[in-house]
XYZ file of C-alpha atoms in Angstrom:
710
model
C 254.725 71.631 100.766
C 255.065 71.286 104.508
C 256.916 69.217 107.090
C 256.382 65.535 107.259
C 254.198 64.590 110.147
C 250.523 63.895 110.407
C 250.491 64.242 114.155
C 252.625 66.410 116.373
C 253.835 63.410 118.371
C 256.884 61.445 117.202
C 257.225 57.669 117.802
C 259.721 57.129 120.622
C 261.913 54.734 118.637
C 262.266 57.335 115.858
C 262.595 60.482 117.962
C 266.409 60.602 118.035
C 267.139 60.087 114.297
C 264.243 62.310 113.286
C 265.137 65.268 115.493
C 268.807 64.827 114.653
C 267.935 65.301 110.999
C 265.680 68.287 111.773
C 268.466 69.901 113.786
C 270.933 69.304 110.961
C 268.619 70.911 108.386
C 268.031 73.942 110.595
C 271.754 74.292 111.252
C 272.578 74.025 107.542
C 269.962 76.633 106.704
C 271.422 79.014 109.270
C 274.923 78.472 107.898
C 274.178 79.012 104.193
C 271.888 82.003 104.709
C 273.634 83.800 107.551
C 275.680 86.241 105.422
C 272.858 87.274 103.095
C 270.309 87.622 105.909
C 272.674 89.804 107.950
C 272.886 92.230 105.025
C 269.103 92.204 104.410
C 268.110 95.055 106.796
C 270.241 97.492 104.833
C 268.550 96.414 101.592
C 264.947 96.706 102.782
C 264.536 100.507 102.289
C 265.490 100.144 98.644
C 262.939 97.439 97.869
C 260.239 98.710 95.466
C 256.431 98.534 95.673
C 256.402 95.423 93.477
C 258.348 93.560 96.142
C 255.983 94.547 98.940
C 252.984 93.697 96.798
C 254.297 90.210 96.077
C 255.332 89.746 99.712
C 251.851 90.659 100.927
C 250.172 88.332 98.435
C 252.511 85.476 99.451
C 251.570 85.770 103.118
C 247.837 86.236 102.442
C 247.597 83.305 100.029
C 249.356 80.935 102.422
C 246.667 81.543 105.010
C 244.490 79.093 103.007
C 246.654 76.118 101.978
C 245.048 72.715 101.590
C 246.161 69.097 101.520
C 244.479 66.787 99.029
C 243.241 63.535 100.652
C 245.139 60.345 100.016
C 248.439 62.207 99.550
C 251.399 62.008 101.822
C 251.482 64.477 104.666
C 253.817 66.834 102.838
C 251.518 67.436 99.886
C 249.812 70.636 100.976
C 249.789 73.316 98.265
C 251.285 76.701 99.285
C 250.743 79.512 96.701
C 253.525 81.591 98.286
C 256.022 79.493 96.315
C 255.410 81.355 93.054
C 255.823 84.761 94.733
C 258.990 83.915 96.684
C 260.593 82.289 93.620
C 259.878 85.447 91.628
C 261.327 87.601 94.439
C 264.467 85.444 94.416
C 264.884 85.942 90.642
C 264.642 89.730 90.931
C 265.989 90.733 94.365
C 268.014 87.748 95.548
C 267.655 84.925 98.034
C 267.616 86.956 101.293
C 264.350 88.873 100.603
C 262.780 85.667 99.265
C 263.758 83.713 102.391
C 262.360 86.418 104.659
C 259.016 86.527 102.841
C 258.812 82.728 102.734
C 259.485 82.576 106.476
C 256.641 85.018 107.145
C 254.301 82.939 104.965
C 255.312 79.735 106.800
C 254.608 81.353 110.173
C 251.103 82.341 109.048
C 250.391 78.923 107.527
C 251.726 77.119 110.601
C 249.552 79.223 112.866
C 246.484 78.475 110.758
C 247.309 74.745 110.624
C 248.280 74.567 114.339
C 251.762 73.246 113.742
C 254.294 73.060 116.559
C 257.187 75.509 116.735
C 259.817 72.914 115.713
C 257.740 71.975 112.717
C 257.431 75.590 111.564
C 261.168 76.092 112.071
C 261.921 72.968 110.035
C 259.717 74.229 107.185
C 261.436 77.619 107.181
C 264.828 75.899 107.065
C 263.792 73.720 104.113
C 262.610 76.718 102.098
C 265.740 78.681 102.972
C 268.046 75.937 101.695
C 265.932 75.404 98.562
C 265.886 79.128 97.679
C 269.603 79.470 98.325
C 270.372 76.487 96.096
C 268.068 77.779 93.349
C 269.645 81.265 93.475
C 273.145 79.776 93.249
C 272.021 77.717 90.232
C 270.794 80.803 88.398
C 273.976 82.731 89.129
C 276.079 79.823 87.964
C 274.195 79.047 84.715
C 273.115 82.461 83.392
C 276.482 83.327 81.846
C 276.531 80.126 79.806
C 272.856 79.255 79.214
C 269.771 81.178 78.086
C 267.945 82.789 80.963
C 264.861 80.564 80.551
C 266.972 77.400 80.739
C 268.765 78.661 83.838
C 265.435 79.469 85.532
C 263.999 76.027 84.735
C 267.160 74.409 86.113
C 266.882 76.525 89.263
C 263.268 75.425 89.707
C 264.406 71.809 89.387
C 267.078 72.304 92.030
C 264.560 74.019 94.325
C 262.156 71.080 93.988
C 264.871 68.453 94.470
C 266.149 70.079 97.669
C 262.714 70.707 99.160
C 261.220 67.353 98.196
C 264.363 65.519 99.268
C 264.445 66.965 102.778
C 260.742 66.255 103.277
C 261.139 62.693 102.010
C 264.021 61.968 104.387
C 262.000 63.388 107.275
C 258.995 61.209 106.393
C 261.186 58.133 106.124
C 262.780 58.769 109.520
C 259.416 59.532 111.111
C 257.235 56.723 109.752
C 259.661 54.085 108.509
C 258.948 51.979 105.461
C 260.829 51.548 102.226
C 262.851 54.424 100.813
C 261.411 54.082 97.329
C 257.843 54.228 98.630
C 258.705 57.351 100.618
C 260.134 58.952 97.475
C 257.455 57.884 95.011
C 254.330 58.407 97.115
C 252.812 61.705 96.000
C 255.678 62.537 93.615
C 253.473 62.999 90.547
C 251.079 65.335 92.346
C 253.861 67.469 93.792
C 255.725 67.677 90.496
C 252.580 69.022 88.879
C 251.397 71.392 91.612
C 254.755 72.685 92.870
C 256.287 72.721 89.382
C 253.411 74.862 88.087
C 253.841 77.360 90.936
C 257.619 77.555 90.470
C 257.339 78.139 86.718
C 254.776 80.845 87.361
C 257.536 82.701 89.232
C 259.426 83.893 86.090
C 256.151 85.195 84.641
C 255.516 87.136 87.842
C 259.062 88.474 87.719
C 258.533 89.726 84.167
C 255.233 91.351 85.176
C 256.906 93.074 88.136
C 259.639 94.508 85.903
C 257.094 95.775 83.400
C 254.428 97.201 85.720
C 253.707 96.406 89.386
C 249.986 96.782 88.706
C 250.095 93.490 86.762
C 251.089 91.510 89.856
C 247.624 91.317 91.517
C 246.218 89.864 88.299
C 247.977 86.578 89.094
C 245.553 86.112 91.978
C 242.743 85.334 89.514
C 244.400 82.283 87.895
C 245.718 81.212 91.305
C 242.195 81.331 92.701
C 240.860 79.415 89.705
C 243.501 76.725 90.202
C 242.733 76.703 93.906
C 239.003 76.236 93.298
C 239.554 73.476 90.749
C 241.935 71.738 93.105
C 239.458 72.167 95.945
C 236.622 70.674 93.863
C 238.884 67.813 92.862
C 239.726 67.295 96.512
C 236.078 67.287 97.550
C 235.262 64.841 94.763
C 238.041 62.534 95.904
C 236.869 62.859 99.489
C 233.367 61.806 98.461
C 234.897 58.789 96.761
C 236.725 57.860 99.974
C 233.909 58.392 102.481
C 230.713 56.521 103.202
C 227.901 59.000 102.441
C 225.634 57.753 105.248
C 227.982 57.519 108.228
C 230.868 59.749 107.137
C 233.293 56.926 107.879
C 236.040 55.844 105.537
C 234.962 53.446 102.817
C 236.762 50.368 101.487
C 238.928 52.427 99.123
C 240.101 54.701 101.922
C 240.741 51.700 104.165
C 242.888 50.157 101.440
C 244.933 53.357 101.277
C 245.413 53.420 105.028
C 246.626 49.828 105.081
C 249.022 50.518 102.198
C 250.399 53.575 104.035
C 250.910 51.792 107.349
C 252.231 48.403 106.289
C 255.786 49.543 105.414
C 256.363 50.919 108.911
C 254.974 47.779 110.498
C 257.115 45.654 108.201
C 260.230 47.461 109.355
C 259.291 47.110 113.007
C 258.608 43.411 112.464
C 262.039 42.991 110.840
C 263.697 44.663 113.810
C 261.656 42.708 116.358
C 260.553 46.015 117.778
C 257.496 46.618 119.914
C 254.272 47.868 118.387
C 254.971 45.929 115.181
C 251.498 44.456 114.782
C 248.544 45.806 112.847
C 245.047 44.370 113.185
C 242.088 44.424 110.817
C 238.719 43.730 112.412
C 235.588 43.035 110.366
C 232.218 43.491 112.079
C 228.915 42.207 110.733
C 225.785 43.206 112.626
C 223.272 40.582 113.687
C 219.584 40.818 112.774
C 219.997 44.103 110.899
C 217.829 42.787 108.055
C 214.987 42.351 110.527
C 215.229 46.023 111.470
C 215.009 47.083 107.820
C 212.118 44.722 107.101
C 210.119 45.560 110.219
C 210.810 49.278 110.705
C 211.967 50.502 107.302
C 215.258 51.565 105.795
C 215.124 55.034 107.366
C 215.292 53.501 110.839
C 217.972 51.111 109.615
C 220.056 54.053 108.415
C 219.750 55.792 111.771
C 220.847 52.592 113.465
C 223.925 52.372 111.239
C 224.844 55.977 112.042
C 224.622 55.257 115.766
C 226.758 52.137 115.362
C 229.332 54.215 113.475
C 229.407 56.756 116.319
C 229.871 54.039 118.926
C 232.663 52.388 116.979
C 234.473 55.699 116.565
C 234.190 56.378 120.288
C 235.463 52.894 121.187
C 238.742 53.022 119.251
C 241.890 55.103 119.627
C 242.236 58.400 117.712
C 244.807 56.899 115.341
C 242.628 53.879 114.505
C 240.500 53.924 111.350
C 236.843 52.933 111.304
C 235.338 52.167 107.897
C 231.987 51.050 106.580
C 232.452 48.354 103.963
C 228.819 48.351 102.887
C 225.433 47.278 104.229
C 225.788 46.389 107.889
C 229.486 45.500 107.652
C 232.200 47.636 109.253
C 235.973 47.384 109.583
C 238.440 48.737 112.126
C 242.134 49.171 111.367
C 244.255 49.340 114.502
C 248.021 49.734 114.319
C 251.045 49.873 116.588
C 249.987 46.863 118.661
C 252.627 45.259 120.846
C 250.757 41.956 121.027
C 248.049 40.324 118.855
C 246.023 39.863 122.034
C 245.459 43.640 122.004
C 243.389 43.173 118.857
C 241.159 40.690 120.669
C 240.852 43.113 123.564
C 239.740 45.819 121.135
C 237.182 43.458 119.588
C 235.788 42.582 123.017
C 235.605 46.277 123.869
C 233.569 46.877 120.718
C 231.272 43.984 121.636
C 230.670 45.616 125.027
C 229.969 48.980 123.397
C 227.408 47.437 121.050
C 225.758 45.408 123.806
C 223.775 48.424 124.962
C 220.521 48.696 122.940
C 220.113 51.697 120.641
C 216.946 53.666 121.457
C 215.240 54.904 118.276
C 211.830 56.547 118.607
C 211.469 55.001 122.050
C 212.192 51.483 120.795
C 215.380 49.824 122.100
C 217.104 47.961 119.258
C 219.757 45.320 119.841
C 222.821 45.768 117.624
C 225.105 42.917 118.545
C 227.382 41.482 115.914
C 230.167 39.088 115.062
C 233.770 40.273 114.735
C 236.568 38.579 112.835
C 240.181 39.505 113.616
C 243.218 39.203 111.326
C 246.640 40.389 112.506
C 249.644 41.543 110.472
C 252.040 39.856 109.845
C 250.789 36.535 111.237
C 247.629 36.354 109.106
C 248.688 38.232 105.986
C 251.064 40.841 104.641
C 248.746 42.765 102.305
C 245.299 44.297 102.446
C 243.440 41.685 100.401
C 244.822 38.779 102.432
C 244.086 40.465 105.753
C 240.581 41.388 104.632
C 239.803 37.873 103.397
C 241.138 36.296 106.569
C 239.201 38.726 108.773
C 236.077 37.815 106.781
C 236.764 34.112 107.312
C 237.153 34.713 111.050
C 233.948 36.743 111.163
C 231.910 33.983 109.498
C 233.577 31.478 111.797
C 232.376 33.523 114.774
C 228.849 33.567 113.368
C 228.912 29.841 112.722
C 230.063 29.093 116.279
C 227.721 31.628 117.840
C 230.621 33.632 119.271
C 231.011 37.384 119.268
C 234.736 37.358 118.378
C 236.955 34.974 116.447
C 240.606 35.280 115.435
C 241.552 33.901 112.032
C 242.564 30.238 112.060
C 243.676 28.403 108.895
C 241.585 25.373 109.894
C 238.382 27.376 109.498
C 239.380 28.801 106.119
C 237.483 26.813 103.504
C 238.719 29.126 100.754
C 242.426 28.877 101.391
C 244.743 28.822 98.355
C 245.260 25.096 98.890
C 241.543 24.412 98.772
C 241.039 26.680 95.790
C 243.785 24.754 94.031
C 242.062 21.517 94.974
C 238.799 22.836 93.563
C 240.512 23.782 90.297
C 241.986 20.292 90.032
C 238.581 18.766 90.694
C 237.019 20.796 87.902
C 239.843 19.745 85.607
C 239.279 16.056 86.358
C 235.532 16.366 85.793
C 235.981 18.181 82.491
C 238.711 15.924 81.087
C 237.394 12.456 81.933
C 234.458 11.049 79.989
C 230.892 11.282 81.273
C 230.852 7.540 81.832
C 234.371 7.429 83.233
C 235.490 6.349 86.647
C 233.856 9.224 88.383
C 232.109 9.034 91.653
C 230.169 10.209 94.083
C 229.235 10.082 97.509
C 228.402 13.052 95.639
C 227.568 15.079 97.553
C 228.111 17.087 100.406
C 227.119 15.357 103.548
C 229.448 13.754 106.061
C 228.518 10.240 104.942
C 229.873 10.983 101.483
C 233.375 10.491 102.742
C 232.913 7.564 105.116
C 232.740 3.835 104.945
C 231.676 3.241 108.502
C 235.231 3.330 109.793
C 236.450 6.835 109.103
C 240.124 7.029 108.308
C 240.411 3.239 108.215
C 239.324 3.340 104.605
C 242.868 4.121 103.514
C 243.381 0.649 102.139
C 240.372 0.923 99.850
C 241.438 4.368 98.729
C 244.853 3.127 97.703
C 243.149 0.805 95.246
C 241.485 3.703 93.450
C 241.905 4.459 89.793
C 244.862 6.218 88.193
C 246.416 9.399 89.424
C 244.057 12.325 89.272
C 240.937 10.199 88.827
C 237.752 10.302 90.852
C 236.338 6.843 91.514
C 233.116 5.472 92.974
C 233.428 2.872 95.701
C 230.530 0.814 97.047
C 229.993 -0.584 100.549
C 227.514 -3.446 101.081
C 224.454 -3.020 103.283
C 223.439 -6.313 104.879
C 220.137 -7.379 106.416
C 221.015 -8.350 109.969
C 218.437 -11.112 110.417
C 219.267 -13.054 107.229
C 222.732 -11.858 106.230
C 221.419 -10.990 102.759
C 223.055 -8.098 100.892
C 220.141 -5.755 100.195
C 221.994 -2.747 98.845
C 225.157 -0.688 98.688
C 226.140 2.862 99.534
C 228.094 4.828 96.936
C 231.148 6.623 98.355
C 233.482 9.143 96.769
C 237.215 8.482 96.426
C 239.862 10.631 94.741
C 243.561 10.020 94.470
C 245.158 13.379 93.729
C 248.389 13.330 91.668
C 250.258 15.355 94.334
C 248.267 15.086 97.551
C 247.475 11.398 97.387
C 244.093 10.304 98.740
C 241.987 13.410 99.334
C 239.739 13.463 102.371
C 236.245 13.213 100.821
C 234.743 15.475 103.463
C 237.228 18.229 102.640
C 236.585 17.760 98.924
C 232.834 18.057 99.355
C 233.074 21.115 101.625
C 235.017 22.914 98.920
C 232.932 21.742 95.965
C 229.585 22.448 97.600
C 230.256 26.189 97.679
C 230.891 26.396 93.924
C 229.434 25.499 90.553
C 231.710 22.446 90.507
C 229.201 20.747 92.820
C 226.683 20.670 89.974
C 229.202 19.026 87.650
C 230.123 16.474 90.308
C 226.519 15.571 91.083
C 225.606 15.089 87.423
C 228.543 12.770 86.907
C 227.812 10.830 90.110
C 224.167 10.273 89.226
C 225.145 9.158 85.715
C 227.770 6.751 87.018
C 225.649 5.224 89.813
C 222.510 4.742 87.711
C 224.527 3.192 84.897
C 226.222 0.873 87.396
C 222.846 -0.234 88.784
C 221.785 -1.089 85.217
C 224.978 -3.121 84.661
C 224.451 -5.064 87.890
C 220.839 -5.792 86.934
C 221.962 -7.085 83.556
C 224.405 -9.388 85.356
C 221.640 -10.754 87.599
C 222.440 -8.617 90.655
C 219.311 -6.619 91.593
C 221.115 -4.282 93.998
C 219.769 -1.017 95.381
C 222.340 1.789 95.516
C 222.198 4.731 97.907
C 224.011 7.966 97.255
C 224.284 11.153 99.279
C 223.030 14.463 97.912
C 224.166 17.942 98.850
C 222.268 20.867 100.247
C 222.997 22.726 97.004
C 221.385 19.922 94.959
C 218.269 19.893 97.092
C 217.911 23.683 96.881
C 217.818 23.828 93.100
C 215.555 20.845 92.514
C 217.364 20.126 89.258
C 218.462 16.775 90.643
C 214.891 15.420 90.473
C 214.696 16.040 86.721
C 218.147 14.590 86.191
C 217.406 11.397 88.127
C 214.084 10.908 86.328
C 215.851 11.283 82.974
C 218.684 8.856 83.854
C 216.377 6.194 85.289
C 214.356 6.266 82.085
C 217.441 6.226 79.845
C 218.981 3.179 81.541
C 215.698 1.402 82.268
C 216.335 1.276 86.010
C 213.312 0.899 88.327
C 213.098 3.946 90.629
C 213.143 1.796 93.765
C 216.683 0.649 92.907
C 217.986 4.137 93.710
C 217.929 5.722 97.143
C 218.996 9.244 98.118
C 220.375 9.995 101.550
C 219.854 13.421 103.076
C 220.912 14.867 106.419
C 218.928 16.837 108.941
C 221.385 19.695 108.400
C 220.334 19.852 104.747
C 216.699 20.045 105.815
C 217.353 22.861 108.242
C 219.244 24.920 105.627
C 216.042 25.724 103.709
C 213.138 23.429 104.699
C 210.618 24.690 102.131
C 212.750 24.221 99.017
C 214.279 20.977 100.293
C 210.883 19.491 101.085
C 209.617 20.444 97.621
C 212.523 18.596 95.968
C 212.065 15.540 98.197
C 208.368 15.441 97.366
C 209.174 15.371 93.632
C 211.661 12.528 94.135
C 209.075 10.589 96.131
C 206.559 10.971 93.302
C 209.149 9.574 90.887
C 209.500 6.537 93.167
C 213.010 7.162 94.503
C 213.404 6.145 98.148
C 214.571 8.726 100.676
C 216.728 7.946 103.715
C 217.485 10.279 106.592
C 221.234 10.036 107.194
C 223.150 10.662 110.439
C 219.920 10.438 112.385
C 220.169 11.740 115.938
C 222.757 14.444 115.252
C 220.439 17.109 113.814
C 217.392 19.059 114.932
C 213.606 18.603 115.027
C 213.951 14.875 114.384
C 210.389 14.009 115.411
C 208.948 16.594 113.055
C 211.039 15.301 110.148
C 210.039 11.695 110.753
C 206.396 12.694 110.750
C 206.413 14.970 107.694
C 208.941 13.471 105.293
C 208.210 10.677 102.805
C 210.970 8.528 104.296
C 211.615 4.834 103.821
C 214.675 4.549 106.032
C 216.666 6.170 108.812
C 220.402 5.649 109.272
C 221.707 5.659 112.832
C 224.802 7.824 113.000
C 228.017 5.848 113.385
C 229.073 7.938 116.391
C 226.352 6.183 118.416
C 226.908 2.730 116.894
C 230.660 2.750 117.544
C 230.094 3.484 121.227
C 227.329 0.945 121.837
C 229.513 -1.739 123.362
C 231.246 0.546 125.846
C 228.741 3.319 126.534
C 225.333 2.530 127.974
C 223.987 5.906 126.883
C 224.938 5.305 123.253
C 223.345 1.855 123.400
C 220.161 3.345 124.841
C 220.044 5.995 122.106
C 220.423 3.372 119.376
C 217.674 1.198 120.870
C 215.361 4.214 121.163
C 215.922 5.183 117.516
C 215.222 1.614 116.392
C 212.008 1.453 118.406
C 210.830 4.857 117.188
C 211.551 4.102 113.530
C 209.899 0.675 113.849
C 206.763 2.246 115.263
C 206.635 4.538 112.223
C 207.196 1.688 109.784
C 210.687 2.788 108.740
C 213.661 0.577 108.022
C 216.696 1.219 110.255
C 220.281 1.035 108.986
C 223.205 1.159 111.403
C 226.470 2.630 110.131
C 229.895 1.824 111.544
C 229.361 -1.811 112.512
C 232.905 -3.019 113.085
C 232.726 -6.081 115.350
C 230.535 -9.070 116.151
C 229.522 -7.776 119.566
C 228.019 -4.620 118.023
C 226.312 -6.779 115.387
C 224.723 -8.975 118.092
C 223.499 -5.944 120.084
C 221.908 -4.493 116.959
C 220.330 -7.849 116.145
C 218.877 -8.058 119.654
C 217.530 -4.509 119.400
C 215.702 -5.292 116.166
C 217.815 -3.228 113.761
C 217.096 -4.134 110.145
C 220.279 -3.406 108.179
C 223.939 -2.843 109.001
C 226.974 -1.644 107.091
C 230.564 -1.415 108.177
C 233.861 -3.211 108.318
C 232.319 -6.191 110.100
C 230.957 -7.117 106.678
C 233.148 -5.377 104.117
C 235.038 -2.226 103.402
C 234.101 -0.006 100.423
C 235.378 -1.335 97.111
C 235.215 -0.601 93.369
C 232.279 -2.030 91.398
C 234.235 -4.926 89.857
C 235.632 -5.979 93.226
C 232.135 -5.864 94.696
C 230.973 -8.430 92.139
C 233.821 -10.758 93.144
C 233.082 -10.200 96.821
C 229.405 -11.056 96.333
C 230.365 -14.285 94.566
C 232.317 -15.404 97.650
C 229.993 -13.980 100.309
C 227.948 -16.506 102.361
C 224.841 -15.105 104.077
C 225.250 -17.462 107.023
C 228.814 -16.270 107.565
C 228.612 -12.458 107.738
C 232.273 -11.954 108.562
C 234.529 -10.159 106.075
C 235.970 -12.425 103.386
C 239.700 -12.204 102.931
């Protein structure tokens, strides 16, 4: 073993207690060994060849110590231990201390240790050998020799390991138990084996000095096996392409550093923060596809070199896989330093990488998570840095710091998703389950945003998902021509759940499929019930991007329409331009199948997406819905009014029906009527309501009086 420090520098806040302890150990060593060492020169001439042989082997063997990776800094293996322990058993502690000191000097020179570090190591060994020798002298009269030697080895280990552990704790901080336990098993095995080899060497020396060199063979075999094990572990902790640390090594680094940062945070000390940055390269797939994986690999190696050059020596750069990297930066006085580091990396990557004369751009997005603000363990920090990275990509920024608002996979939302699955699996397939099903902003709206609270409070029992319906009224005649299905859920603990939040969570999981199937079942069955009661209403429901990607929804709708005997034109699906842009080819294929079935398609939130003219020309649409953000501003904003009129004129020229969402007052209704809008929905007519309330509302509704009925 060796002294406890990975670097020769000592943190300023720990310098005094650490060096005080080092001074105390050195002083104690000088005190307990002074008498025996003073008498040593007179004993040297009488020392036999066996002693000098073991002394020479101890010094030579310690010229090649090694430290297994992933161990604490004190875990280097020094073969001299077995020789000096044997010398102590035969000739006493003074010769053993002298030989051990010579071996430490050689090892420290080879490992470039500072003078104080070498002195501290010598002092540790001196105290350990003195304590072990005293144990043997004390126990031999009363115990068998073997038992006394084993006890002495235990005392040696306890003293040496204890002093190193205290030094590590004072130097790096952290919890005492972690300082004691980290690496204990390895050192018990390696150091214990060397110590217990000492009595065997002592017996060989007493029998014949020529037997002593033979111990080099098993020592070398152990050394080689340990070296191979070390190399194997190193391979498991390094990325084979770039030579950077991998995820496993990064996990170990975080685990090693967190205790010290935790202590600094508790003391409100400076440099208490630790930052984890996750970098994902942009357009790397294009490089692989266009130029081949060999060029892609060379690009990754260059990125690794640039990242290593951009960070501090004590920071850790790791490759997580593919084109994703991570940087662990500790001892930050302020979280803003992490952002500064991220911006510095962005600048470093801004310069194109020339490969075979071709300059390649290697920009990327970086997510930042800071300890302890954004997490207190590796997995939490990594997940939050990932969330921030994807947030940066989504916003088109180079750097983003973790924000809970952008975390769609927070524990709260995961819990919400689990509750949603539970509700879907425990209520019957024809139960009060609903819809809006499905993943677009309109699924959670009634034309008045948060003002739907009153309707939500009338939802079914606690923990039930319910379908509400909002009338769609023809502006010219006041006739109710359809309804839009909207999702409502009263959670047993959270109360009314924001439908948009619910859909954002569900759409990223398999629960979305369960929700959509139930919504389609419920809406189609409700259409059939209305038809049987003499109400030939058309119902519109929103569908998610996930539904449109799989195409399964077309088969499901065809099956349900046939089962309930509902004409296809009584059902309308609303899609958004965002859904189209997610994967145009697969979405268009699904829409084409629905059109062949006879289901009408409406383009929802029109005016807020992209390539609107192209969509209007190519899609088999029957209707466009003007986004409520424009409708709500018509009466006060001339630009909004102009946009609405333009959409109405464009859709009319293409033969499409126009529906305005968010109609909340008579003035807006009159402006839409004057502009030639066909259909309106909103609080001016009615708020969303359950199916049975809708029937009652229709019975009281008068087409010539389009105001809400109270």
